[in-house]
Coordinates of C-alpha atoms in Angstrom, one line a residue:
Chain A
M1 CA 161.4 37.2 78.1
R2 CA 159.1 34.4 80.1
I3 CA 160.1 31.1 78.2
A4 CA 159.7 27.8 78.7
F5 CA 161.7 24.6 77.2
L6 CA 159.9 21.4 76.7
F7 CA 161.4 18.0 76.2
N8 CA 161.2 14.7 76.1
Y9 CA 163.7 12.6 74.0
A10 CA 164.9 9.7 75.0
L11 CA 167.7 9.7 72.5
V12 CA 171.0 12.6 74.2
D13 CA 171.7 12.7 70.6
N14 CA 170.5 17.1 71.1
R15 CA 171.7 17.9 74.6
P16 CA 174.8 20.4 73.3
W17 CA 172.4 22.3 71.9
K18 CA 169.9 22.2 74.3
Q19 CA 172.6 23.3 76.8
T20 CA 174.1 26.1 74.9
L21 CA 170.5 27.4 73.4
I22 CA 169.3 28.1 77.2
G23 CA 173.0 29.1 78.9
E24 CA 173.3 31.8 76.2
L25 CA 169.3 32.7 76.9
A26 CA 169.8 32.3 81.1
G27 CA 171.4 35.9 81.5
N28 CA 168.5 38.1 80.6
N29 CA 165.0 36.0 79.8
E30 CA 162.8 33.7 82.9
L31 CA 163.6 30.0 81.6
F32 CA 162.1 27.3 83.2
V33 CA 162.5 24.0 81.6
L34 CA 159.6 20.7 81.9
F35 CA 160.9 16.6 81.1
G36 CA 158.0 15.8 79.9
K37 CA 158.7 12.0 80.4
N38 CA 159.4 10.8 83.4
R39 CA 159.0 6.8 82.9
M40 CA 161.4 3.6 82.1
Q41 CA 159.5 2.0 80.4
D42 CA 158.6 5.8 78.1
Y43 CA 161.8 5.9 77.4
L44 CA 162.5 2.0 76.3
K45 CA 159.0 2.6 74.1
G46 CA 161.2 6.0 72.5
Y47 CA 164.6 4.1 72.3
L48 CA 162.4 1.2 70.4
R49 CA 161.1 3.1 68.2
R50 CA 164.0 5.2 66.9
R51 CA 165.6 1.7 66.8
G52 CA 163.9 1.3 63.9
E53 CA 164.1 4.2 62.6
I54 CA 168.4 5.9 62.5
D55 CA 171.0 4.2 63.5
V56 CA 171.3 5.1 67.8
S57 CA 175.4 4.7 68.1
E58 CA 175.8 6.4 65.0
R59 CA 173.8 9.6 65.1
V60 CA 175.5 9.8 69.3
R61 CA 178.3 9.4 67.6
N62 CA 177.7 12.1 64.9
T63 CA 176.4 15.0 66.7
G64 CA 178.7 15.2 69.4
A65 CA 176.5 13.4 72.1
A66 CA 179.0 11.3 73.7
S67 CA 181.9 14.1 74.0
A68 CA 178.8 16.1 75.7
T69 CA 180.6 16.3 79.5
R70 CA 177.0 16.7 81.8
R71 CA 173.5 16.1 81.9
T72 CA 171.0 18.5 80.7
V73 CA 169.7 18.3 84.3
G74 CA 174.0 19.0 85.7
A75 CA 174.0 22.3 84.0
L76 CA 170.2 23.4 85.0
R77 CA 171.3 23.3 88.6
E78 CA 174.7 25.1 87.5
L79 CA 173.0 27.8 85.9
G80 CA 170.3 28.5 88.1
V81 CA 167.6 27.1 85.5
P82 CA 164.1 25.5 87.7
F83 CA 162.8 22.1 86.4
A84 CA 160.4 19.6 86.4
T85 CA 159.2 16.4 84.7
V86 CA 157.0 14.8 84.2
S87 CA 155.6 11.8 82.5
S88 CA 153.5 12.6 79.6
V89 CA 154.2 16.0 77.6
N90 CA 150.1 15.9 77.2
N91 CA 148.7 14.7 81.0
K92 CA 147.5 17.2 82.6
A93 CA 150.1 18.3 85.0
C94 CA 153.0 19.5 81.6
R95 CA 149.1 21.8 81.3
D96 CA 149.0 23.3 84.8
K97 CA 153.1 23.2 85.4
L98 CA 153.4 25.5 82.0
R99 CA 150.9 28.2 82.2
E100 CA 151.5 28.2 86.0
F101 CA 155.1 29.2 84.7
A102 CA 152.8 31.5 81.9
P103 CA 155.7 31.0 78.7
D104 CA 155.1 34.3 76.4
Y105 CA 157.5 31.4 73.8
V106 CA 158.0 27.6 74.6
V107 CA 161.1 25.8 72.8
T108 CA 159.7 21.5 71.4
A109 CA 162.0 18.9 71.2
L110 CA 159.9 16.1 71.1
D111 CA 159.0 12.7 70.1
Q112 CA 155.8 13.2 69.9
K113 CA 153.0 15.3 69.4
L114 CA 151.3 18.0 71.2
S115 CA 148.0 17.5 71.7
A116 CA 145.6 20.1 70.9
K117 CA 145.1 20.5 75.1
T118 CA 148.7 21.5 75.3
L119 CA 149.1 23.6 72.4
E120 CA 146.8 26.0 74.2
A121 CA 148.9 26.0 77.8
A122 CA 150.9 28.2 75.6
P123 CA 150.9 31.4 73.4
L124 CA 153.4 29.5 71.1
F125 CA 155.0 26.4 70.6
L126 CA 158.2 26.6 68.6
N127 CA 160.1 23.7 66.5
A128 CA 162.6 23.5 64.6
H129 CA 162.4 21.1 61.8
Y130 CA 164.6 19.1 60.0
G131 CA 162.9 19.5 56.8
V132 CA 162.5 21.8 53.4
L133 CA 158.8 22.5 55.1
P134 CA 156.4 23.8 54.2
H135 CA 157.2 20.7 51.0
I136 CA 158.1 17.8 52.9
K137 CA 156.6 17.2 57.2
G138 CA 156.7 13.8 58.9
W139 CA 159.9 12.1 60.0
N140 CA 163.0 11.4 58.3
A141 CA 162.3 14.6 56.8
T142 CA 166.1 16.0 55.9
E143 CA 166.2 12.2 54.3
W144 CA 163.1 13.0 52.2
S145 CA 164.2 16.8 51.5
L146 CA 167.3 15.1 50.2
L147 CA 165.4 12.5 47.6
L148 CA 162.9 14.9 46.7
R149 CA 163.8 18.5 46.7
R150 CA 167.8 18.3 45.5
E151 CA 168.3 20.6 49.8
L152 CA 168.1 20.8 52.8
T153 CA 166.8 23.9 55.1
V154 CA 165.7 24.0 59.0
S155 CA 162.6 25.8 59.4
L156 CA 162.0 27.3 62.5
H157 CA 158.0 26.7 62.8
R158 CA 154.8 27.7 65.3
V159 CA 153.7 23.8 67.4
A160 CA 150.2 23.3 65.6
P161 CA 147.8 20.3 66.1
G162 CA 149.3 19.0 62.0
L163 CA 152.4 17.7 62.3
D164 CA 154.3 20.6 61.3
T165 CA 151.8 22.6 59.7
G166 CA 152.4 25.5 61.5
E167 CA 152.9 28.9 60.2
I168 CA 156.8 29.2 59.4
F169 CA 158.7 32.3 61.1
L170 CA 162.1 31.4 59.9
T171 CA 164.5 29.1 57.5
R172 CA 168.1 28.6 56.8
P173 CA 170.2 26.3 54.1
V174 CA 172.4 23.4 55.3
A175 CA 174.9 22.9 53.4
V176 CA 175.8 19.7 52.3
C177 CA 178.6 18.4 51.5
A178 CA 180.1 15.4 49.4
E179 CA 181.7 13.8 52.1
D180 CA 179.1 13.6 54.6
S181 CA 176.9 11.7 56.3
L182 CA 173.2 11.5 57.4
E183 CA 173.4 11.0 61.1
G184 CA 175.9 13.4 60.1
L185 CA 174.2 16.5 58.8
R186 CA 171.5 16.3 61.7
G187 CA 173.9 17.3 63.5
K188 CA 174.9 20.6 61.1
C189 CA 170.9 20.9 61.0
Q190 CA 171.3 21.7 65.0
N191 CA 174.3 23.9 64.7
V192 CA 171.9 26.2 62.5
A193 CA 168.7 25.8 64.1
L194 CA 170.7 26.7 67.2
D195 CA 171.6 29.8 65.2
M196 CA 168.1 30.4 63.6
Y197 CA 166.6 30.1 67.8
R198 CA 169.1 33.3 68.8
D199 CA 168.5 35.5 65.9
F200 CA 164.4 34.2 66.6
F201 CA 164.7 34.9 70.4
A202 CA 167.2 38.4 69.8
A203 CA 163.7 40.1 68.0
P204 CA 161.1 37.2 68.1
E205 CA 158.4 40.1 67.3
H206 CA 160.1 40.6 64.5
Y207 CA 160.1 36.9 63.0
T208 CA 156.3 36.0 64.4
A209 CA 154.7 39.3 62.4
H210 CA 156.1 38.6 59.1
P211 CA 155.1 34.7 59.1
Q212 CA 155.6 32.4 55.9
G213 CA 152.5 29.8 55.0
N214 CA 152.9 26.5 55.7
E215 CA 149.9 25.1 53.4
G216 CA 150.1 21.9 51.8
G217 CA 153.4 19.6 50.4
A218 CA 152.9 15.8 52.4
T219 CA 154.1 13.9 55.3
Y220 CA 156.3 12.0 55.0
Y221 CA 157.5 8.7 56.7
A222 CA 160.2 6.4 58.2
M223 CA 163.0 5.7 55.6
N224 CA 163.5 2.4 55.1
R225 CA 166.9 1.5 54.1
Q226 CA 167.8 1.1 50.6
M227 CA 166.4 4.6 49.9
K228 CA 168.1 6.2 52.3
T229 CA 171.5 4.3 51.0
L230 CA 169.9 5.8 47.7
V231 CA 170.3 9.0 49.7
S232 CA 173.3 8.9 50.7
G233 CA 174.7 7.8 47.2
L234 CA 173.4 11.3 46.3
V235 CA 174.8 12.9 48.9
R236 CA 178.2 11.4 47.6
A237 CA 178.1 12.3 44.5
G238 CA 177.6 15.7 44.9
R239 CA 174.1 15.7 44.1
I240 CA 172.5 17.8 46.7
S241 CA 172.3 21.5 46.2
Chain B
M1 CA 131.0 -35.0 41.5
L2 CA 135.1 -34.3 41.5
A3 CA 137.6 -36.0 38.9
C4 CA 140.3 -36.0 40.8
E5 CA 144.3 -37.2 40.1
P6 CA 145.7 -39.0 43.0
V7 CA 147.9 -37.1 45.1
S8 CA 150.4 -38.3 47.6
I9 CA 150.5 -36.9 51.3
R10 CA 153.3 -38.2 53.6
V11 CA 150.8 -38.3 57.5
P12 CA 153.1 -38.5 59.8
A13 CA 153.3 -41.3 62.4
L14 CA 152.7 -41.0 66.7
F15 CA 155.9 -40.2 68.0
S16 CA 158.0 -40.4 65.2
R17 CA 161.9 -38.9 64.5
R18 CA 159.9 -35.9 62.2
R19 CA 156.6 -35.7 64.6
S20 CA 159.6 -34.6 66.8
H21 CA 160.8 -32.2 65.0
L22 CA 157.6 -30.8 64.2
L23 CA 156.7 -29.9 67.8
T24 CA 160.6 -28.8 68.5
H25 CA 160.3 -26.8 65.3
F26 CA 156.7 -24.9 66.5
I27 CA 157.8 -24.6 70.1
V28 CA 161.3 -22.6 68.9
Q29 CA 159.2 -20.4 66.9
S30 CA 156.7 -19.4 69.1
T31 CA 159.4 -18.7 71.7
R32 CA 161.2 -16.6 69.5
D33 CA 158.0 -14.5 67.5
M34 CA 156.7 -14.2 71.4
T35 CA 160.3 -12.7 72.6
A36 CA 160.5 -10.7 69.8
A37 CA 156.5 -9.3 70.7
H38 CA 157.4 -9.1 73.5
L39 CA 160.9 -8.0 74.6
P40 CA 161.9 -6.3 71.4
L41 CA 164.6 -5.6 72.9
I42 CA 166.6 -9.1 73.9
A43 CA 165.0 -10.0 71.0
P44 CA 166.0 -7.7 68.4
R45 CA 164.0 -7.8 64.7
A46 CA 166.2 -10.0 61.9
R47 CA 168.0 -7.4 59.4
P48 CA 167.3 -9.1 55.4
Q49 CA 169.3 -10.2 53.1
S50 CA 169.5 -9.1 49.7
D51 CA 166.7 -10.4 48.0
G52 CA 168.5 -12.8 46.3
V53 CA 169.0 -14.9 49.0
H54 CA 164.3 -14.3 50.5
L55 CA 163.5 -15.6 46.7
E56 CA 165.6 -18.0 45.9
A57 CA 164.7 -19.3 49.6
A58 CA 160.7 -18.7 48.8
A59 CA 161.0 -20.2 45.9
G60 CA 162.1 -23.5 47.1
W61 CA 159.6 -23.8 49.6
L62 CA 157.3 -22.6 46.7
M63 CA 158.5 -25.9 45.2
K64 CA 158.5 -28.4 48.0
S65 CA 154.7 -27.7 49.1
I66 CA 154.0 -29.1 44.7
E67 CA 156.5 -31.8 45.6
A68 CA 154.4 -33.0 48.5
C69 CA 151.0 -33.2 46.4
G70 CA 153.1 -35.8 43.9
G71 CA 154.2 -32.6 41.6
N72 CA 150.7 -32.5 40.5
A73 CA 148.9 -29.5 43.2
S74 CA 150.4 -28.0 45.9
S75 CA 150.3 -28.0 49.9
K76 CA 147.4 -26.0 51.9
G77 CA 150.3 -25.6 54.1
Y78 CA 153.3 -27.1 56.1
R79 CA 151.1 -27.1 60.0
F80 CA 151.9 -27.9 64.0
L81 CA 152.0 -31.3 64.2
K82 CA 150.6 -32.1 60.8
G83 CA 152.9 -31.6 58.4
W84 CA 152.4 -30.5 55.0
L85 CA 149.1 -30.2 54.3
P86 CA 146.3 -31.6 51.2
P87 CA 146.5 -29.7 47.8
Y88 CA 144.3 -26.6 47.9
P89 CA 142.6 -25.9 44.8
E90 CA 142.4 -22.4 45.3
T91 CA 145.9 -21.0 46.1
S92 CA 147.4 -23.8 43.9
G93 CA 144.7 -21.4 40.9
Y94 CA 147.2 -18.7 41.1
I95 CA 150.2 -20.1 41.9
I96 CA 150.2 -20.1 38.8
P97 CA 151.5 -17.5 37.5
T98 CA 154.0 -17.1 39.7
L99 CA 155.5 -20.1 38.8
L100 CA 155.8 -19.2 35.5
A101 CA 157.1 -15.1 36.2
L102 CA 160.5 -17.9 38.5
S103 CA 160.6 -19.5 35.4
E104 CA 161.0 -16.7 33.2
E105 CA 162.8 -14.4 36.2
T106 CA 165.4 -17.7 36.5
G107 CA 164.9 -19.2 33.4
D108 CA 164.1 -22.6 34.9
P109 CA 161.8 -24.7 33.0
E110 CA 160.7 -26.9 36.2
Y111 CA 158.8 -23.8 37.1
R112 CA 156.9 -22.9 34.3
E113 CA 156.6 -27.6 34.3
R114 CA 154.8 -27.3 37.3
A115 CA 152.1 -24.7 36.2
L116 CA 151.0 -26.5 33.7
A117 CA 150.7 -30.1 35.9
I118 CA 148.7 -28.0 37.9
G119 CA 146.9 -26.5 35.9
R120 CA 146.1 -30.1 33.7
W121 CA 145.3 -31.3 37.0
L122 CA 142.5 -28.0 38.4
T123 CA 141.2 -29.0 35.4
S124 CA 140.5 -32.4 36.1
I125 CA 138.8 -31.2 39.2
Q126 CA 136.6 -28.7 37.7
M127 CA 133.0 -29.5 38.8
D128 CA 130.3 -29.2 35.8
E129 CA 128.6 -25.9 37.3
G130 CA 132.4 -24.9 36.0
G131 CA 133.2 -23.6 39.9
F132 CA 136.1 -24.9 41.8
V133 CA 135.1 -26.1 45.4
G134 CA 136.6 -24.8 48.2
R135 CA 139.0 -25.3 50.8
E136 CA 141.0 -27.5 50.4
L137 CA 140.0 -31.3 48.4
G138 CA 137.9 -33.6 50.1
K139 CA 136.8 -31.0 52.4
L140 CA 133.7 -29.6 50.1
D141 CA 131.4 -30.2 47.5
K142 CA 130.3 -27.1 46.4
P143 CA 131.5 -25.0 44.3
V144 CA 133.0 -21.7 45.5
V145 CA 132.9 -18.5 43.7
F146 CA 136.4 -16.9 44.9
N147 CA 137.8 -20.1 44.9
T148 CA 137.0 -20.3 41.3
G149 CA 138.5 -16.4 40.7
M150 CA 141.4 -16.9 42.3
I151 CA 141.8 -21.0 39.9
L152 CA 140.3 -18.5 37.0
L153 CA 143.5 -16.2 37.4
G154 CA 145.8 -19.4 37.3
L155 CA 144.5 -20.3 34.7
N156 CA 144.6 -17.6 32.6
A157 CA 148.0 -17.0 32.9
L158 CA 147.9 -20.5 31.1
A159 CA 145.6 -19.4 28.6
R160 CA 147.3 -16.4 28.2
T161 CA 151.3 -17.8 27.8
T162 CA 150.3 -21.8 26.1
G163 CA 147.5 -20.3 24.2
D164 CA 145.9 -24.0 25.1
D165 CA 142.5 -25.0 23.9
E166 CA 142.3 -27.1 27.8
F167 CA 143.2 -24.1 29.4
T168 CA 141.1 -21.4 27.0
A169 CA 137.5 -23.4 27.5
S170 CA 138.2 -23.8 31.6
A171 CA 138.0 -20.3 32.1
H172 CA 134.9 -20.0 29.8
R173 CA 133.3 -22.6 32.6
A174 CA 134.6 -20.5 34.9
S175 CA 133.5 -17.5 34.4
A176 CA 130.6 -18.6 32.8
F177 CA 130.1 -20.2 36.5
L178 CA 130.9 -16.6 38.3
M179 CA 128.6 -15.0 36.2
S180 CA 126.1 -17.5 37.2
C181 CA 126.9 -15.7 40.5
M182 CA 126.1 -12.8 40.2
D183 CA 123.0 -10.3 41.3
P184 CA 122.1 -8.1 38.8
S185 CA 123.5 -5.0 40.8
G186 CA 126.9 -7.0 40.1
C187 CA 127.1 -8.4 44.2
F188 CA 128.3 -12.2 43.9
V189 CA 125.1 -13.4 46.2
R190 CA 125.2 -17.4 45.6
N191 CA 127.8 -20.3 45.7
L192 CA 129.8 -17.9 48.5
S193 CA 132.6 -19.5 51.4
N194 CA 130.1 -19.3 54.9
D195 CA 127.3 -17.9 52.5
M196 CA 127.9 -14.7 52.6
V197 CA 128.7 -11.4 51.1
H198 CA 131.9 -10.3 50.4
T199 CA 133.6 -7.2 49.3
Y200 CA 136.5 -8.8 48.3
N201 CA 135.9 -11.3 45.8
V202 CA 135.5 -8.6 43.1
R203 CA 139.6 -9.7 43.4
A204 CA 137.6 -12.9 41.2
A205 CA 136.1 -10.2 39.3
W206 CA 138.8 -9.1 38.1
G207 CA 139.8 -12.7 36.8
L208 CA 136.6 -12.6 34.8
A209 CA 137.1 -9.6 33.2
A210 CA 140.5 -10.4 32.3
F211 CA 139.3 -13.3 30.6
G212 CA 137.0 -10.9 29.0
K213 CA 139.1 -8.9 27.7
L214 CA 142.1 -11.9 27.0
S215 CA 139.0 -13.6 24.7
H216 CA 136.7 -11.2 23.1
C217 CA 134.0 -11.2 26.2
P218 CA 132.5 -8.2 26.4
S219 CA 130.2 -9.9 29.0
Y220 CA 132.8 -11.2 31.1
V221 CA 134.2 -7.9 31.5
G222 CA 130.7 -6.1 31.7
A223 CA 130.2 -8.2 34.5
G224 CA 134.1 -7.7 36.7
I225 CA 132.8 -4.8 36.1
A226 CA 129.0 -4.3 37.8
N227 CA 131.3 -6.1 40.9
A228 CA 133.9 -3.7 41.3
D229 CA 131.0 -0.9 40.8
W230 CA 129.3 -2.9 43.3
A231 CA 132.6 -3.3 45.5
L232 CA 133.0 0.7 45.5
T233 CA 129.3 1.4 47.0
Q234 CA 131.3 -0.3 50.6
Q235 CA 134.1 1.4 50.8
E236 CA 133.1 4.0 53.8
Q237 CA 134.6 8.1 53.2
N238 CA 137.9 6.3 55.7
G239 CA 138.3 4.1 53.3
F240 CA 137.4 1.1 55.3
F241 CA 135.0 -1.6 53.1
Q242 CA 132.2 -3.4 54.8
N243 CA 131.4 -6.4 54.7
N244 CA 134.8 -7.5 53.6
A245 CA 135.0 -10.3 56.6
F246 CA 136.4 -14.0 56.3
K247 CA 133.2 -15.7 58.6
P248 CA 130.3 -14.2 60.2
G249 CA 131.4 -11.6 63.2
G250 CA 135.1 -11.7 61.7
H251 CA 137.0 -9.2 62.2
A252 CA 137.8 -7.5 58.7
N253 CA 141.5 -8.2 58.1
S254 CA 145.0 -7.1 55.9
H255 CA 144.6 -9.7 54.2
G256 CA 141.1 -9.6 52.5
L257 CA 141.6 -6.3 52.5
A258 CA 144.8 -6.6 50.1
Y259 CA 142.2 -8.8 47.9
V260 CA 140.2 -5.7 47.4
L261 CA 142.3 -3.3 46.5
R262 CA 144.4 -5.4 44.1
G263 CA 140.6 -6.3 43.1
L264 CA 139.8 -2.6 42.0
L265 CA 143.5 -2.1 41.4
E266 CA 143.7 -4.9 37.6
I267 CA 140.5 -3.9 37.2
H268 CA 141.5 0.3 36.6
R269 CA 144.6 -1.3 35.1
L270 CA 142.3 -3.3 32.7
T271 CA 139.5 -0.6 32.0
G272 CA 141.3 2.6 32.6
D273 CA 138.2 3.6 35.1
R274 CA 139.8 6.6 37.6
R275 CA 137.1 5.6 39.7
Y276 CA 138.6 2.3 40.6
L277 CA 142.2 3.7 41.6
D278 CA 141.0 6.5 43.5
A279 CA 138.8 3.9 45.7
V280 CA 142.8 2.2 45.9
Q281 CA 144.3 5.3 46.8
L282 CA 141.8 6.5 49.4
T283 CA 142.5 3.5 50.9
A284 CA 146.2 2.9 51.1
G285 CA 146.6 6.1 51.9
R286 CA 145.2 5.3 55.1
I287 CA 147.2 1.6 55.4
V288 CA 150.2 4.5 54.3
A289 CA 149.2 6.3 57.7
L290 CA 148.5 3.6 59.9
Y291 CA 151.9 2.1 59.2
G292 CA 154.1 5.1 58.6
G293 CA 152.5 6.5 62.1
R294 CA 152.3 3.2 64.2
R295 CA 155.6 0.7 62.5
R296 CA 152.4 -2.1 62.1
I297 CA 149.5 -3.4 60.7
A298 CA 147.3 -4.9 62.6
A299 CA 146.1 -8.2 60.8
D300 CA 142.4 -8.1 62.4
L301 CA 141.1 -3.9 61.6
G302 CA 138.4 -2.2 62.8
P303 CA 135.5 0.4 60.5
D304 CA 137.3 3.3 62.2
W305 CA 141.0 1.5 61.5
S306 CA 141.5 0.4 65.6
Y307 CA 143.7 -1.8 65.1
L308 CA 141.4 -5.7 66.8
S309 CA 144.1 -7.6 66.8
G310 CA 148.0 -7.9 68.9
H311 CA 149.2 -9.9 65.6
I312 CA 150.1 -9.1 61.8
C313 CA 149.1 -11.0 58.8
L314 CA 152.4 -11.8 56.8
T315 CA 150.0 -12.7 54.0
G316 CA 148.1 -9.5 54.2
Y317 CA 151.9 -7.3 54.5
A318 CA 152.9 -9.3 50.8
Q319 CA 149.8 -8.1 49.5
L320 CA 149.3 -4.8 50.4
A321 CA 153.7 -4.5 49.5
I322 CA 151.9 -5.8 45.5
V323 CA 149.6 -2.5 45.7
L324 CA 151.6 -0.1 47.0
F325 CA 154.9 -0.6 44.6
K326 CA 151.8 -1.0 41.2
L327 CA 151.0 2.0 43.2
F328 CA 153.4 4.0 43.0
D329 CA 154.1 3.1 39.6
L330 CA 150.9 4.4 38.4
S331 CA 151.5 6.9 40.7
G332 CA 154.8 7.5 41.4
D333 CA 154.5 8.8 45.0
E334 CA 157.5 7.9 47.1
N335 CA 155.6 7.3 50.4
Y336 CA 153.9 4.2 48.0
L337 CA 157.5 3.3 47.8
N338 CA 159.2 3.2 50.9
T339 CA 155.7 1.4 52.5
A340 CA 156.1 -2.0 50.3
L341 CA 159.4 -1.4 51.0
C342 CA 158.9 -1.7 54.4
L343 CA 155.9 -3.7 54.5
V344 CA 159.5 -6.6 51.6
D345 CA 162.4 -6.0 54.7
D346 CA 159.0 -6.7 57.7
V347 CA 158.1 -9.7 56.3
A348 CA 161.7 -11.1 54.8
A349 CA 162.7 -10.7 58.0
T350 CA 160.8 -13.4 59.2
Q351 CA 161.8 -15.8 57.3
N352 CA 164.0 -18.9 57.8
I353 CA 167.2 -18.4 55.8
T354 CA 169.3 -20.4 57.5
D355 CA 168.1 -23.9 58.2
T356 CA 168.5 -25.6 55.6
D357 CA 167.7 -28.3 55.8
A358 CA 164.2 -27.9 57.8
P359 CA 160.0 -28.4 55.8
H360 CA 160.1 -24.5 56.7
Y361 CA 163.2 -23.4 55.3
G362 CA 162.4 -20.1 52.8
G363 CA 158.4 -20.8 54.2
I364 CA 156.4 -17.4 55.2
K365 CA 154.3 -17.8 58.6
G366 CA 150.3 -17.4 58.4
S367 CA 150.6 -14.2 61.4
L368 CA 153.5 -12.8 63.1
P369 CA 153.9 -14.7 66.0
I370 CA 153.1 -18.2 64.6
Y371 CA 150.3 -18.6 66.5
G372 CA 148.6 -15.3 66.6
R373 CA 144.4 -15.8 64.9
Y374 CA 144.9 -16.2 61.4
A375 CA 146.2 -19.9 59.5
A376 CA 147.8 -19.9 63.1
L377 CA 150.7 -22.4 63.7
Q378 CA 151.9 -22.9 59.7
Y379 CA 153.5 -22.1 56.9
P380 CA 150.5 -21.2 53.9
N381 CA 150.9 -21.7 50.2
W382 CA 149.6 -18.8 49.4
A383 CA 151.7 -16.5 52.5
T384 CA 155.1 -17.5 50.4
K385 CA 153.4 -17.0 47.1
F386 CA 153.0 -13.9 47.9
F387 CA 156.3 -12.8 48.7
I388 CA 157.6 -14.1 46.0
D389 CA 155.3 -11.4 43.8
A390 CA 155.7 -8.8 45.9
L391 CA 159.7 -9.2 45.9
L392 CA 160.0 -9.8 42.7
L393 CA 157.6 -6.7 42.0
K394 CA 159.7 -4.5 43.7
K395 CA 162.9 -6.0 41.5
R396 CA 161.6 -4.7 38.8
I397 CA 159.8 -1.5 40.0
W398 CA 163.5 -1.1 41.9
A399 CA 165.5 -1.0 39.6
R400 CA 163.5 1.9 37.4
Y401 CA 163.7 3.7 40.8
A402 CA 167.1 3.6 41.7
D403 CA 168.2 4.2 38.5
R404 CA 165.8 7.3 38.4
I405 CA 167.2 9.1 40.5
S406 CA 171.1 8.4 40.3
V407 CA 170.2 9.4 36.6

């Protein structure tokens, strides 16, 4: 299989799962990694935006990024996986790079939406959504799932022009216990997502043949601090199934 | 002719110590706001304190605005190089319900006393036609629909609370004046601010319909409904309202938009007519998505919801929060609640709650940055009024919601 990875995260919290997944897939597949952000001002904008929504230092602490000893680029060099950078995931250079590689699948970890044009550059873009689809779409999906559904799942789905609207290939529950913090749950979601990608790439046709619909639900936005406190209370009280 | 009680305004002398203090304050505020807007990495947004701290400071500022006018009216605001401005009848009128709510919340009778004093002052300046002057007292000599409607909301609150005939009679006259300004379609066409039609006058129609219910006068209710129906004809499919600028050639802004939404929402609550609620929800959905996607709502908005200004209108934020809290109360949709909480936090983060001796302590700026076009370089009294309303509403709604979720 030819698998591309499209990243542009301004934060480093998902670095461990990226390196693990790429390392595992590198032996039997042709891989290509594309970093869709290379200007300092874009990283800064992304950071400032995220800073308003999350506790960055707690996220890094809880998801193990601090213990990752290598930058992803270093790991790619060691594995011999080719990579490139473009200034935006939605520009022509990005589309050209993707078309040149001609991937079967594109694994995404992004802090922005992909344009319809970019989505035409490969047959299937994948995203792991850390919330209950089809009900909870959008930002802080983990928190909204806990508040409104009292459960947490991760879904592997097609990236479509809407936000978290593409068909669903795989869904797995995430065990939530009273000791979990909201940022800690993100780490659990990443581990579940890693397992899902492993399973998906072991037999992709099996999962894409019978996708689940993703219609309905609602889009939610960055959750207010008081509502997050309420959600944390629900977790601590063991109110999540 | 205006029958006006004297109000005392202290005008600062040139180069006085007080004037130097004012100058320093606004330079510091402007620099701080500019840094926060353009260099957010080194000037992070302040985190709000408890709502009680913000409420107490805001209520204190509002009372200072009344003291500045001799206790009978509220100053239009506190402004760069001018200090406290003259009394503003319109906003003094709709501050009355806020003062009554503060009295109920805190148990402090002083708020109620100030509300009554403002009510009596307003009845004393009511014009022969039944309307009230626009702008600051003494600047215009003709009655204006919107200003009359806002004062009517205050008179309604006093008539309901006190049963005093003085306020009921004044409200009747104001209502008759408002009806006389409508055309057969329900649109207010006479005695308009800047001589142009404004969709936001539906907030005056709310005052009219509310007094109709209170006084059992179906004609007032019918007139209020007629204007609400006309306002619906101004709504585009994307939720935007036409004819909603304050001045000729101006843009619609979040402040005026919130006036429209509140007017329609309250007329829905009075009549039960679902069409008004649907219209409000259509626009509110856009507001939620705009704020959620961009983490801010520009003061000036285009017909396609494009952002036409770099500054935000803090008054509009507080007003929109009120509308969204009320929509959450009606619908249970947490997206409304979440956005309302964020908007209140955003306003609270701009409030000065540290310089207890400063005249602007507890007040809310017109714009962020303070030099933004909307009520530039000032703390208008209505910004603080709507912030207090939003905090009081939040307290009630959040307590109920948190209890329900935690059970």
